[in-house]
mmCIF file of C-alpha atoms in Angstrom:
data_model
loop_
_atom_site.group_PDB
_atom_site.id
_atom_site.type_symbol
_atom_site.label_atom_id
_atom_site.label_comp_id
_atom_site.label_asym_id
_atom_site.label_seq_id
_atom_site.Cartn_x
_atom_site.Cartn_y
_atom_site.Cartn_z
ATOM 1 C CA UNK A 7 98.416 85.359 122.920
ATOM 2 C CA UNK A 8 98.521 88.141 120.378
ATOM 3 C CA UNK A 9 96.771 86.057 117.710
ATOM 4 C CA UNK A 10 93.753 85.676 120.010
ATOM 5 C CA UNK A 11 93.701 89.409 120.687
ATOM 6 C CA UNK A 12 93.843 90.109 116.947
ATOM 7 C CA UNK A 13 90.931 87.715 116.365
ATOM 8 C CA UNK A 14 88.817 89.402 119.047
ATOM 9 C CA UNK A 15 89.580 92.853 117.601
ATOM 10 C CA UNK A 16 88.472 91.576 114.178
ATOM 11 C CA UNK A 17 85.246 90.285 115.720
ATOM 12 C CA UNK A 18 84.589 93.580 117.541
ATOM 13 C CA UNK A 19 85.416 95.941 114.701
ATOM 14 C CA UNK A 20 84.715 93.951 111.549
ATOM 15 C CA UNK A 21 88.235 94.728 110.354
ATOM 16 C CA UNK A 22 89.691 92.364 107.781
ATOM 17 C CA UNK A 23 93.336 92.856 108.699
ATOM 18 C CA UNK A 24 94.517 93.441 112.245
ATOM 19 C CA UNK A 25 98.082 94.187 113.244
ATOM 20 C CA UNK A 26 98.810 94.056 116.966
ATOM 21 C CA UNK A 27 101.542 96.292 118.362
ATOM 22 C CA UNK A 28 102.233 96.170 122.082
ATOM 23 C CA UNK A 29 103.436 99.222 123.955
ATOM 24 C CA UNK A 30 103.580 99.968 127.674
ATOM 25 C CA UNK A 31 101.910 103.277 128.526
ATOM 26 C CA UNK A 32 102.139 104.138 132.251
ATOM 27 C CA UNK A 33 99.573 106.922 131.784
ATOM 28 C CA UNK A 34 96.846 104.267 131.408
ATOM 29 C CA UNK A 35 97.532 103.179 135.023
ATOM 30 C CA UNK A 36 96.221 99.693 134.115
ATOM 31 C CA UNK A 37 94.148 98.127 131.338
ATOM 32 C CA UNK A 38 94.522 98.613 127.616
ATOM 33 C CA UNK A 39 93.433 100.637 124.610
ATOM 34 C CA UNK A 40 92.824 99.493 121.057
ATOM 35 C CA UNK A 41 93.271 101.914 118.157
ATOM 36 C CA UNK A 42 91.794 100.819 114.871
ATOM 37 C CA UNK A 43 90.607 102.090 111.529
ATOM 38 C CA UNK A 44 92.598 102.955 108.461
ATOM 39 C CA UNK A 45 94.089 106.022 110.123
ATOM 40 C CA UNK A 46 93.904 104.771 113.728
ATOM 41 C CA UNK A 47 91.220 107.307 114.592
ATOM 42 C CA UNK A 48 88.835 104.880 116.322
ATOM 43 C CA UNK A 49 89.555 103.905 119.916
ATOM 44 C CA UNK A 50 88.375 101.340 122.446
ATOM 45 C CA UNK A 51 89.591 102.500 125.867
ATOM 46 C CA UNK A 52 89.514 99.950 128.688
ATOM 47 C CA UNK A 53 92.038 101.721 130.908
ATOM 48 C CA UNK A 54 91.748 102.577 134.590
ATOM 49 C CA UNK A 55 92.575 106.185 133.699
ATOM 50 C CA UNK A 56 89.454 106.376 131.480
ATOM 51 C CA UNK A 57 87.316 104.878 134.248
ATOM 52 C CA UNK A 58 88.597 107.483 136.719
ATOM 53 C CA UNK A 59 87.855 110.261 134.203
ATOM 54 C CA UNK A 60 84.303 108.950 133.723
ATOM 55 C CA UNK A 61 83.665 108.731 137.480
ATOM 56 C CA UNK A 62 84.950 112.250 138.140
ATOM 57 C CA UNK A 63 82.830 113.542 135.257
ATOM 58 C CA UNK A 64 79.742 111.719 136.540
ATOM 59 C CA UNK A 65 80.037 113.314 139.957
ATOM 60 C CA UNK A 66 81.071 116.654 138.452
ATOM 61 C CA UNK A 67 84.304 116.525 140.386
ATOM 62 C CA UNK A 68 87.372 118.490 139.366
ATOM 63 C CA UNK A 69 89.779 116.567 137.171
ATOM 64 C CA UNK A 70 92.069 114.230 139.049
ATOM 65 C CA UNK A 71 95.760 114.605 138.349
ATOM 66 C CA UNK A 72 97.661 111.349 138.629
ATOM 67 C CA UNK A 73 101.436 111.295 138.719
ATOM 68 C CA UNK A 74 102.502 107.948 137.332
#
């Protein structure tokens, strides 16, 4: 559950206090992102959208527009 996710985020980031807020974001297509840091400026992006952006960048393809 959420407590396990919070524990893993603490392990990954070294943060002492982790607050988990869930939100559905259709723009991610699938997957998840984790914002952390005092001001939320650090990001772990494990979304399908990010993977598509990386693939198109790797092959120097034009940006893909996805209507979700």
